[in-house]
PDB file of C-alpha atoms and ligand atoms in Angstrom:
ATOM      1  CA  ASN A 408      45.457 -26.044 -79.963  1.00 91.00           C
ATOM      2  CA  ASN A 409      43.226 -28.819 -78.744  1.00 97.00           C
ATOM      3  CA  ILE A 410      41.908 -28.402 -75.212  1.00 97.00           C
ATOM      4  CA  ILE A 411      39.750 -30.611 -73.022  1.00 98.00           C
ATOM      5  CA  LEU A 412      37.589 -29.204 -70.223  1.00 98.00           C
ATOM      6  CA  LEU A 413      36.949 -31.765 -67.536  1.00 98.00           C
ATOM      7  CA  GLY A 414      34.626 -31.381 -64.577  1.00 97.00           C
ATOM      8  CA  ALA A 415      31.430 -32.448 -62.855  1.00 97.00           C
ATOM      9  CA  PRO A 416      28.035 -31.488 -64.280  1.00 97.00           C
ATOM     10  CA  GLY A 417      27.546 -27.819 -63.479  1.00 95.00           C
ATOM     11  CA  ALA A 418      31.224 -27.192 -62.727  1.00 97.00           C
ATOM     12  CA  GLY A 419      31.209 -24.451 -65.364  1.00 96.00           C
ATOM     13  CA  LYS A 420      32.706 -26.180 -68.413  1.00 97.00           C
ATOM     14  CA  GLY A 421      30.233 -24.643 -70.849  1.00 94.00           C
ATOM     15  CA  THR A 422      30.566 -21.216 -69.245  1.00 93.00           C
ATOM     16  CA  GLN A 423      34.372 -21.259 -69.433  1.00 96.00           C
ATOM     17  CA  ALA A 424      34.329 -22.719 -72.948  1.00 96.00           C
ATOM     18  CA  GLU A 425      32.377 -19.661 -74.183  1.00 92.00           C
ATOM     19  CA  ASN A 426      35.174 -17.461 -72.876  1.00 92.00           C
ATOM     20  CA  ILE A 427      38.142 -19.504 -74.180  1.00 94.00           C
ATOM     21  CA  CYS A 428      36.434 -19.792 -77.541  1.00 93.00           C
ATOM     22  CA  LYS A 429      36.384 -15.961 -77.856  1.00 93.00           C
ATOM     23  CA  GLU A 430      39.936 -15.516 -76.525  1.00 93.00           C
ATOM     24  CA  LEU A 431      41.583 -18.164 -78.709  1.00 94.00           C
ATOM     25  CA  ASN A 432      39.165 -17.983 -81.617  1.00 94.00           C
ATOM     26  CA  ILE A 433      38.611 -21.739 -81.790  1.00 96.00           C
ATOM     27  CA  PRO A 434      35.225 -23.512 -81.671  1.00 97.00           C
ATOM     28  CA  THR A 435      33.725 -25.258 -78.663  1.00 96.00           C
ATOM     29  CA  ILE A 436      32.629 -28.791 -79.323  1.00 97.00           C
ATOM     30  CA  SER A 437      30.041 -29.778 -76.736  1.00 96.00           C
ATOM     31  CA  THR A 438      28.721 -33.312 -77.080  1.00 97.00           C
ATOM     32  CA  GLY A 439      25.909 -32.368 -74.661  1.00 95.00           C
ATOM     33  CA  ASN A 440      24.782 -29.489 -76.924  1.00 93.00           C
ATOM     34  CA  MET A 441      25.044 -31.667 -80.033  1.00 95.00           C
ATOM     35  CA  LEU A 442      23.000 -34.413 -78.380  1.00 95.00           C
ATOM     36  CA  ARG A 443      20.336 -31.932 -77.216  1.00 92.00           C
ATOM     37  CA  ALA A 444      20.117 -30.556 -80.754  1.00 92.00           C
ATOM     38  CA  ALA A 445      19.675 -34.114 -82.058  1.00 94.00           C
ATOM     39  CA  VAL A 446      16.928 -34.813 -79.509  1.00 93.00           C
ATOM     40  CA  LYS A 447      15.160 -31.592 -80.477  1.00 91.00           C
ATOM     41  CA  ALA A 448      15.424 -32.414 -84.185  1.00 94.00           C
ATOM     42  CA  GLY A 449      14.198 -35.970 -83.537  1.00 95.00           C
ATOM     43  CA  THR A 450      17.042 -37.606 -85.486  1.00 94.00           C
ATOM     44  CA  GLU A 451      17.692 -41.319 -85.154  1.00 91.00           C
ATOM     45  CA  TYR A 452      20.537 -40.975 -82.675  1.00 89.00           C
ATOM     46  CA  GLY A 453      18.634 -38.212 -80.855  1.00 93.00           C
ATOM     47  CA  LEU A 454      15.831 -40.675 -80.183  1.00 93.00           C
ATOM     48  CA  LYS A 455      18.352 -43.242 -78.939  1.00 92.00           C
ATOM     49  CA  ALA A 456      20.125 -40.699 -76.705  1.00 95.00           C
ATOM     50  CA  LYS A 457      17.062 -39.159 -75.074  1.00 95.00           C
ATOM     51  CA  ALA A 458      16.298 -41.830 -72.465  1.00 94.00           C
ATOM     52  CA  ALA A 459      19.877 -41.929 -71.161  1.00 95.00           C
ATOM     53  CA  MET A 460      20.086 -38.134 -71.011  1.00 95.00           C
ATOM     54  CA  ASP A 461      16.777 -37.755 -69.173  1.00 93.00           C
ATOM     55  CA  ALA A 462      17.955 -40.329 -66.624  1.00 93.00           C
ATOM     56  CA  GLY A 463      21.307 -38.617 -66.069  1.00 93.00           C
ATOM     57  CA  ALA A 464      23.180 -41.600 -67.505  1.00 95.00           C
ATOM     58  CA  LEU A 465      25.732 -41.619 -70.300  1.00 97.00           C
ATOM     59  CA  VAL A 466      24.758 -42.053 -73.926  1.00 97.00           C
ATOM     60  CA  SER A 467      26.470 -45.075 -75.492  1.00 96.00           C
ATOM     61  CA  ASP A 468      30.083 -44.648 -76.570  1.00 94.00           C
ATOM     62  CA  ASP A 469      29.467 -45.611 -80.207  1.00 93.00           C
ATOM     63  CA  ILE A 470      26.898 -42.811 -80.694  1.00 95.00           C
ATOM     64  CA  VAL A 471      28.976 -40.152 -78.949  1.00 97.00           C
ATOM     65  CA  ILE A 472      32.298 -41.151 -80.525  1.00 96.00           C
ATOM     66  CA  GLY A 473      30.597 -41.154 -83.943  1.00 94.00           C
ATOM     67  CA  ILE A 474      29.250 -37.593 -83.639  1.00 95.00           C
ATOM     68  CA  LEU A 475      32.535 -36.341 -82.192  1.00 97.00           C
ATOM     69  CA  LYS A 476      34.542 -37.838 -85.022  1.00 96.00           C
ATOM     70  CA  ASP A 477      32.300 -36.186 -87.646  1.00 96.00           C
ATOM     71  CA  ARG A 478      32.432 -32.838 -85.845  1.00 97.00           C
ATOM     72  CA  ILE A 479      36.229 -32.610 -85.537  1.00 97.00           C
ATOM     73  CA  ALA A 480      36.554 -33.349 -89.251  1.00 96.00           C
ATOM     74  CA  GLU A 481      34.715 -30.094 -90.104  1.00 97.00           C
ATOM     75  CA  PRO A 482      36.750 -27.178 -91.558  1.00 97.00           C
ATOM     76  CA  ASP A 483      36.358 -24.830 -88.549  1.00 97.00           C
ATOM     77  CA  ALA A 484      37.921 -27.410 -86.221  1.00 97.00           C
ATOM     78  CA  GLN A 485      41.208 -27.696 -88.112  1.00 96.00           C
ATOM     79  CA  ASN A 486      43.029 -24.969 -86.128  1.00 94.00           C
ATOM     80  CA  GLY A 487      42.066 -26.366 -82.755  1.00 96.00           C
ATOM     81  CA  PHE A 488      39.002 -26.827 -80.575  1.00 97.00           C
ATOM     82  CA  ILE A 489      37.751 -26.978 -77.015  1.00 98.00           C
ATOM     83  CA  LEU A 490      36.110 -30.212 -75.996  1.00 98.00           C
ATOM     84  CA  ASP A 491      33.326 -29.692 -73.449  1.00 97.00           C
ATOM     85  CA  GLY A 492      31.790 -32.934 -72.175  1.00 97.00           C
ATOM     86  CA  PHE A 493      34.003 -35.292 -74.165  1.00 98.00           C
ATOM     87  CA  PRO A 494      35.729 -37.593 -73.326  1.00 98.00           C
ATOM     88  CA  ARG A 495      33.637 -38.720 -70.403  1.00 98.00           C
ATOM     89  CA  SER A 496      35.039 -42.203 -69.871  1.00 97.00           C
ATOM     90  CA  VAL A 497      38.383 -43.929 -70.322  1.00 97.00           C
ATOM     91  CA  PRO A 498      37.161 -45.779 -73.462  1.00 97.00           C
ATOM     92  CA  GLN A 499      36.196 -42.398 -74.991  1.00 98.00           C
ATOM     93  CA  ALA A 500      39.659 -40.991 -74.216  1.00 98.00           C
ATOM     94  CA  GLU A 501      41.234 -44.066 -75.778  1.00 97.00           C
ATOM     95  CA  ALA A 502      39.057 -43.603 -78.861  1.00 97.00           C
ATOM     96  CA  LEU A 503      40.292 -40.015 -79.157  1.00 96.00           C
ATOM     97  CA  ASP A 504      43.912 -41.187 -78.923  1.00 96.00           C
ATOM     98  CA  ALA A 505      43.181 -43.882 -81.504  1.00 96.00           C
ATOM     99  CA  MET A 506      41.846 -41.217 -83.905  1.00 95.00           C
ATOM    100  CA  GLY A 507      45.300 -39.609 -83.705  1.00 95.00           C
ATOM    101  CA  VAL A 508      43.957 -36.425 -82.094  1.00 95.00           C
ATOM    102  CA  GLN A 509      46.756 -34.580 -80.286  1.00 95.00           C
ATOM    103  CA  ILE A 510      45.537 -33.053 -77.001  1.00 97.00           C
ATOM    104  CA  ASP A 511      47.591 -30.107 -75.737  1.00 96.00           C
ATOM    105  CA  LYS A 512      45.990 -29.416 -72.399  1.00 97.00           C
ATOM    106  CA  VAL A 513      43.339 -30.859 -70.085  1.00 98.00           C
ATOM    107  CA  ILE A 514      41.877 -28.419 -67.568  1.00 98.00           C
ATOM    108  CA  GLU A 515      39.838 -29.803 -64.719  1.00 98.00           C
ATOM    109  CA  ILE A 516      37.366 -27.347 -63.204  1.00 98.00           C
ATOM    110  CA  ASP A 517      37.087 -28.537 -59.636  1.00 97.00           C
ATOM    111  CA  VAL A 518      33.830 -27.774 -57.787  1.00 97.00           C
ATOM    112  CA  ALA A 519      32.404 -29.508 -54.693  1.00 95.00           C
ATOM    113  CA  ASP A 520      29.199 -31.514 -55.117  1.00 93.00           C
ATOM    114  CA  GLU A 521      27.375 -29.182 -52.677  1.00 90.00           C
ATOM    115  CA  THR A 522      27.842 -26.230 -55.023  1.00 94.00           C
ATOM    116  CA  ILE A 523      26.561 -28.174 -58.017  1.00 94.00           C
ATOM    117  CA  GLN A 524      22.897 -28.386 -56.969  1.00 90.00           C
ATOM    118  CA  GLN A 525      22.790 -24.634 -56.383  1.00 89.00           C
ATOM    119  CA  ARG A 526      24.315 -23.917 -59.767  1.00 94.00           C
ATOM    120  CA  LEU A 527      22.128 -26.288 -61.717  1.00 95.00           C
ATOM    121  CA  SER A 528      18.857 -25.290 -60.044  1.00 93.00           C
ATOM    122  CA  GLY A 529      19.398 -21.703 -61.237  1.00 94.00           C
ATOM    123  CA  ARG A 530      20.739 -22.516 -64.673  1.00 95.00           C
ATOM    124  CA  ARG A 531      18.891 -21.398 -67.795  1.00 96.00           C
ATOM    125  CA  VAL A 532      19.990 -22.393 -71.286  1.00 93.00           C
ATOM    126  CA  CYS A 533      19.276 -21.400 -74.855  1.00 93.00           C
ATOM    127  CA  LEU A 534      18.342 -24.537 -76.767  1.00 87.00           C
ATOM    128  CA  ASP A 535      18.982 -22.655 -79.974  1.00 89.00           C
ATOM    129  CA  CYS A 536      22.608 -21.461 -79.629  1.00 89.00           C
ATOM    130  CA  GLY A 537      23.707 -23.270 -76.448  1.00 87.00           C
ATOM    131  CA  ALA A 538      24.452 -20.121 -74.394  1.00 91.00           C
ATOM    132  CA  THR A 539      24.231 -20.643 -70.629  1.00 92.00           C
ATOM    133  CA  TYR A 540      22.891 -18.334 -67.924  1.00 95.00           C
ATOM    134  CA  HIS A 541      22.205 -18.409 -64.191  1.00 95.00           C
ATOM    135  CA  VAL A 542      19.277 -16.556 -62.607  1.00 95.00           C
ATOM    136  CA  GLU A 543      21.547 -15.221 -59.851  1.00 94.00           C
ATOM    137  CA  PHE A 544      25.192 -15.547 -60.977  1.00 93.00           C
ATOM    138  CA  LYS A 545      24.912 -14.829 -64.711  1.00 94.00           C
ATOM    139  CA  PRO A 546      21.495 -13.396 -65.609  1.00 96.00           C
ATOM    140  CA  SER A 547      20.559 -12.610 -69.194  1.00 97.00           C
ATOM    141  CA  LYS A 548      20.052  -8.907 -70.005  1.00 98.00           C
ATOM    142  CA  VAL A 549      16.343  -9.408 -70.631  1.00 97.00           C
ATOM    143  CA  GLU A 550      14.694 -11.978 -68.373  1.00 96.00           C
ATOM    144  CA  GLY A 551      13.952 -15.226 -70.189  1.00 96.00           C
ATOM    145  CA  ILE A 552      15.644 -14.151 -73.446  1.00 97.00           C
ATOM    146  CA  CYS A 553      19.051 -15.221 -74.830  1.00 97.00           C
ATOM    147  CA  ASP A 554      21.542 -12.322 -75.130  1.00 97.00           C
ATOM    148  CA  VAL A 555      23.197 -13.971 -78.118  1.00 96.00           C
ATOM    149  CA  CYS A 556      20.302 -14.962 -80.365  1.00 97.00           C
ATOM    150  CA  GLY A 557      17.121 -13.510 -78.825  1.00 97.00           C
ATOM    151  CA  LYS A 558      15.391 -16.876 -78.420  1.00 97.00           C
ATOM    152  CA  PRO A 559      13.736 -17.946 -75.129  1.00 97.00           C
ATOM    153  CA  ILE A 560      15.963 -19.502 -72.446  1.00 97.00           C
ATOM    154  CA  VAL A 561      14.689 -22.502 -70.502  1.00 95.00           C
ATOM    155  CA  ILE A 562      15.416 -24.909 -67.642  1.00 94.00           C
ATOM    156  CA  ARG A 563      17.233 -28.020 -68.853  1.00 92.00           C
ATOM    157  CA  LYS A 564      15.256 -31.212 -68.438  1.00 89.00           C
ATOM    158  CA  ASP A 565      18.100 -33.021 -66.637  1.00 93.00           C
ATOM    159  CA  ASP A 566      18.563 -30.246 -64.054  1.00 95.00           C
ATOM    160  CA  GLU A 567      15.944 -31.615 -61.629  1.00 91.00           C
ATOM    161  CA  PRO A 568      17.614 -32.428 -58.258  1.00 91.00           C
ATOM    162  CA  GLU A 569      17.111 -36.227 -58.566  1.00 92.00           C
ATOM    163  CA  THR A 570      18.634 -36.327 -62.045  1.00 94.00           C
ATOM    164  CA  VAL A 571      21.506 -34.127 -60.923  1.00 95.00           C
ATOM    165  CA  LYS A 572      22.290 -36.728 -58.250  1.00 95.00           C
ATOM    166  CA  SER A 573      22.496 -39.471 -60.893  1.00 95.00           C
ATOM    167  CA  ARG A 574      24.701 -37.276 -63.081  1.00 96.00           C
ATOM    168  CA  LEU A 575      27.075 -36.660 -60.172  1.00 96.00           C
ATOM    169  CA  ASP A 576      27.245 -40.419 -59.457  1.00 96.00           C
ATOM    170  CA  THR A 577      28.006 -41.098 -63.110  1.00 96.00           C
ATOM    171  CA  TYR A 578      30.674 -38.421 -63.027  1.00 97.00           C
ATOM    172  CA  HIS A 579      32.481 -39.832 -59.999  1.00 97.00           C
ATOM    173  CA  LYS A 580      32.275 -43.420 -61.227  1.00 98.00           C
ATOM    174  CA  THR A 581      32.993 -43.102 -64.928  1.00 97.00           C
ATOM    175  CA  THR A 582      34.436 -39.686 -65.748  1.00 98.00           C
ATOM    176  CA  GLU A 583      36.680 -38.862 -62.812  1.00 97.00           C
ATOM    177  CA  PRO A 584      39.149 -41.698 -63.638  1.00 98.00           C
ATOM    178  CA  LEU A 585      40.121 -39.536 -66.633  1.00 98.00           C
ATOM    179  CA  LYS A 586      42.053 -37.305 -64.242  1.00 98.00           C
ATOM    180  CA  GLY A 587      44.543 -40.137 -63.681  1.00 98.00           C
ATOM    181  CA  TYR A 588      44.548 -40.938 -67.401  1.00 98.00           C
ATOM    182  CA  TYR A 589      45.627 -37.413 -68.384  1.00 98.00           C
ATOM    183  CA  GLU A 590      47.833 -36.887 -65.348  1.00 98.00           C
ATOM    184  CA  LYS A 591      49.937 -39.829 -66.560  1.00 97.00           C
ATOM    185  CA  GLN A 592      50.258 -38.070 -69.923  1.00 96.00           C
ATOM    186  CA  GLY A 593      51.411 -34.902 -68.094  1.00 96.00           C
ATOM    187  CA  LYS A 594      48.515 -32.867 -69.517  1.00 97.00           C
ATOM    188  CA  LEU A 595      46.245 -32.265 -66.536  1.00 97.00           C
ATOM    189  CA  THR A 596      45.954 -29.003 -64.601  1.00 97.00           C
ATOM    190  CA  SER A 597      43.286 -28.470 -61.968  1.00 97.00           C
ATOM    191  CA  VAL A 598      41.647 -25.083 -61.439  1.00 97.00           C
ATOM    192  CA  LYS A 599      39.389 -24.148 -58.517  1.00 94.00           C
ATOM    193  CA  GLY A 600      35.929 -23.561 -59.930  1.00 93.00           C
ATOM    194  CA  ARG A 601      34.153 -22.298 -56.850  1.00 91.00           C
ATOM    195  CA  GLU A 602      35.040 -18.610 -57.343  1.00 92.00           C
ATOM    196  CA  THR A 603      33.060 -16.260 -59.601  1.00 93.00           C
ATOM    197  CA  VAL A 604      32.832 -16.852 -63.355  1.00 93.00           C
ATOM    198  CA  GLU A 605      35.401 -14.064 -63.958  1.00 94.00           C
ATOM    199  CA  GLU A 606      37.892 -15.346 -61.377  1.00 96.00           C
ATOM    200  CA  THR A 607      37.630 -18.864 -62.765  1.00 97.00           C
ATOM    201  CA  SER A 608      38.122 -17.530 -66.305  1.00 96.00           C
ATOM    202  CA  ALA A 609      41.277 -15.722 -65.223  1.00 96.00           C
ATOM    203  CA  ALA A 610      42.663 -18.934 -63.689  1.00 96.00           C
ATOM    204  CA  VAL A 611      41.805 -20.961 -66.809  1.00 97.00           C
ATOM    205  CA  MET A 612      43.369 -18.388 -69.151  1.00 96.00           C
ATOM    206  CA  ALA A 613      46.519 -18.261 -66.998  1.00 95.00           C
ATOM    207  CA  VAL A 614      46.942 -22.023 -67.422  1.00 95.00           C
ATOM    208  CA  LEU A 615      46.389 -21.799 -71.185  1.00 94.00           C
ATOM    209  CA  LYS A 616      48.728 -18.839 -71.677  1.00 90.00           C
ATOM    210  CA  GLY A 617      51.407 -20.707 -69.771  1.00 82.00           C
ATOM    211  CA  CYS A 618      51.362 -23.702 -72.077  1.00 82.00           C
ATOM    212  CA  LEU A 619      50.064 -22.867 -75.562  1.00 78.00           C
TER     213      LEU A 619
HETATM  214  P1  AP5 B 686      26.408 -32.045 -70.834  1.00 72.93           P
HETATM  215  O1  AP5 B 686      25.585 -31.085 -71.551  1.00 72.93           O
HETATM  216  O2  AP5 B 686      27.843 -32.186 -71.183  1.00 72.93           O
HETATM  217  O3  AP5 B 686      26.227 -31.793 -69.289  1.00 72.93           O
HETATM  218  P2  AP5 B 686      27.218 -31.869 -68.051  1.00 72.93           P
HETATM  219  O4  AP5 B 686      28.558 -32.456 -68.205  1.00 72.93           O
HETATM  220  O5  AP5 B 686      26.363 -32.486 -67.021  1.00 72.93           O
HETATM  221  O6  AP5 B 686      27.629 -30.445 -67.826  1.00 72.93           O
HETATM  222  P3  AP5 B 686      26.708 -29.256 -67.717  1.00 72.93           P
HETATM  223  O7  AP5 B 686      26.402 -28.706 -69.051  1.00 72.93           O
HETATM  224  O8  AP5 B 686      25.532 -29.625 -66.853  1.00 72.93           O
HETATM  225  O9  AP5 B 686      27.579 -28.266 -66.838  1.00 72.93           O
HETATM  226  P4  AP5 B 686      28.799 -27.325 -67.166  1.00 72.93           P
HETATM  227  O10 AP5 B 686      30.006 -27.841 -66.470  1.00 72.93           O
HETATM  228  O11 AP5 B 686      28.917 -27.036 -68.619  1.00 72.93           O
HETATM  229  O12 AP5 B 686      28.328 -26.052 -66.362  1.00 72.93           O
HETATM  230  P5  AP5 B 686      27.759 -24.659 -66.875  1.00 72.93           P
HETATM  231  O13 AP5 B 686      28.834 -23.865 -67.500  1.00 72.93           O
HETATM  232  O14 AP5 B 686      26.497 -24.846 -67.630  1.00 72.93           O
HETATM  233  O15 AP5 B 686      25.766 -33.498 -70.966  1.00 72.93           O
HETATM  234  C1  AP5 B 686      24.393 -33.741 -70.795  1.00 72.93           C
HETATM  235  C2  AP5 B 686      24.090 -35.205 -71.004  1.00 72.93           C
HETATM  236  O16 AP5 B 686      24.427 -35.579 -72.352  1.00 72.93           O
HETATM  237  C3  AP5 B 686      24.873 -36.187 -70.125  1.00 72.93           C
HETATM  238  O17 AP5 B 686      24.266 -36.371 -68.871  1.00 72.93           O
HETATM  239  C4  AP5 B 686      24.879 -37.436 -71.003  1.00 72.93           C
HETATM  240  O18 AP5 B 686      23.654 -38.121 -70.912  1.00 72.93           O
HETATM  241  C5  AP5 B 686      25.010 -36.877 -72.407  1.00 72.93           C
HETATM  242  N1  AP5 B 686      26.415 -36.764 -72.860  1.00 72.93           N
HETATM  243  C6  AP5 B 686      27.095 -35.620 -73.179  1.00 72.93           C
HETATM  244  N2  AP5 B 686      28.371 -35.894 -73.541  1.00 72.93           N
HETATM  245  C7  AP5 B 686      28.497 -37.249 -73.456  1.00 72.93           C
HETATM  246  C8  AP5 B 686      29.568 -38.147 -73.679  1.00 72.93           C
HETATM  247  N3  AP5 B 686      30.779 -37.714 -74.064  1.00 72.93           N
HETATM  248  N4  AP5 B 686      29.347 -39.490 -73.492  1.00 72.93           N
HETATM  249  C9  AP5 B 686      28.145 -39.945 -73.095  1.00 72.93           C
HETATM  250  N5  AP5 B 686      27.093 -39.152 -72.865  1.00 72.93           N
HETATM  251  C10 AP5 B 686      27.254 -37.815 -73.034  1.00 72.93           C
HETATM  252  O19 AP5 B 686      27.441 -23.987 -65.441  1.00 72.93           O
HETATM  253  C11 AP5 B 686      26.374 -24.446 -64.634  1.00 72.93           C
HETATM  254  C12 AP5 B 686      25.589 -23.260 -64.052  1.00 72.93           C
HETATM  255  O20 AP5 B 686      26.404 -22.559 -63.110  1.00 72.93           O
HETATM  256  C13 AP5 B 686      25.187 -22.221 -65.103  1.00 72.93           C
HETATM  257  O21 AP5 B 686      23.939 -21.704 -64.750  1.00 72.93           O
HETATM  258  C14 AP5 B 686      26.278 -21.138 -64.990  1.00 72.93           C
HETATM  259  O22 AP5 B 686      25.801 -19.863 -65.361  1.00 72.93           O
HETATM  260  C15 AP5 B 686      26.634 -21.200 -63.515  1.00 72.93           C
HETATM  261  N6  AP5 B 686      28.056 -20.941 -63.260  1.00 72.93           N
HETATM  262  C16 AP5 B 686      29.123 -21.353 -64.003  1.00 72.93           C
HETATM  263  N7  AP5 B 686      30.278 -20.957 -63.439  1.00 72.93           N
HETATM  264  C17 AP5 B 686      29.942 -20.301 -62.302  1.00 72.93           C
HETATM  265  C18 AP5 B 686      30.691 -19.658 -61.268  1.00 72.93           C
HETATM  266  N8  AP5 B 686      32.040 -19.612 -61.293  1.00 72.93           N
HETATM  267  N9  AP5 B 686      30.007 -19.095 -60.227  1.00 72.93           N
HETATM  268  C19 AP5 B 686      28.656 -19.132 -60.197  1.00 72.93           C
HETATM  269  N10 AP5 B 686      27.884 -19.705 -61.139  1.00 72.93           N
HETATM  270  C20 AP5 B 686      28.518 -20.285 -62.177  1.00 72.93           C
HETATM  271 ZN1   ZN B 687      20.778 -18.270 -77.846  1.00 72.93          ZN
END
């Protein structure tokens, strides 16, 4: 089963992906996490991606499509995967179709822009394993420490309010048209993302159980 999670920055894609991944036993492929790992490791494409990421803009399609293509070819992705943060533009969706990747379901997590700032200002992330927390809504068991791997959790560089604004603009301009793209293919279902993490998870799982 190949699933796409669509939604604004901070809508809860990463949070819901962690849950689906456990329920369906398929990996989450997050282009954002892969890019952050590349920046941290100082690889060639990490260096190229950094400026765009810090500015809240999109990294170029050729870089992102390249890393995605390599990732879905890995053995653990052969029984299905959850895409979190890809595709993010119509050309990226077309590239996925051109690779012959069959998408079973696209779930949009719908959250109002007003809620986004609140979510992202309290977010903490583990740069090591990618786990996501929120100081108020999803605290780690020990303050400042990742539950999963025990490494420190930090504020993401692109979560400053000004950068969040740019990311929201980019989302509405470039990513949101994907709703129409997948609606035409009959694959899109929208889920309200403003409830608690658990309530949103239940709604997402209900959609998946109904169609997979
Ligand atoms: P990426 O890492 O994909 O960031 P994003 O899309 O902006 O999404 P986020 O990770 O910010 O949010 P999320 O929806 O996963 O929310 P989360 O679950 O963390 O991309 C980063 C950058 O990389 C991009 O800006 C771009 O530069 C580049 N990039 C990545 N992919 C690319 C691509 N395909 N093409 C080009 N460039 C690309 O939740 C947010 C917070 O809210 C957390 O603290 C969480 O605990 C909390 N929360 C979640 N759900 C709830 C709830 N129901 N109630 C209360 N709190 C909640
Ligand atoms: Zn961790």
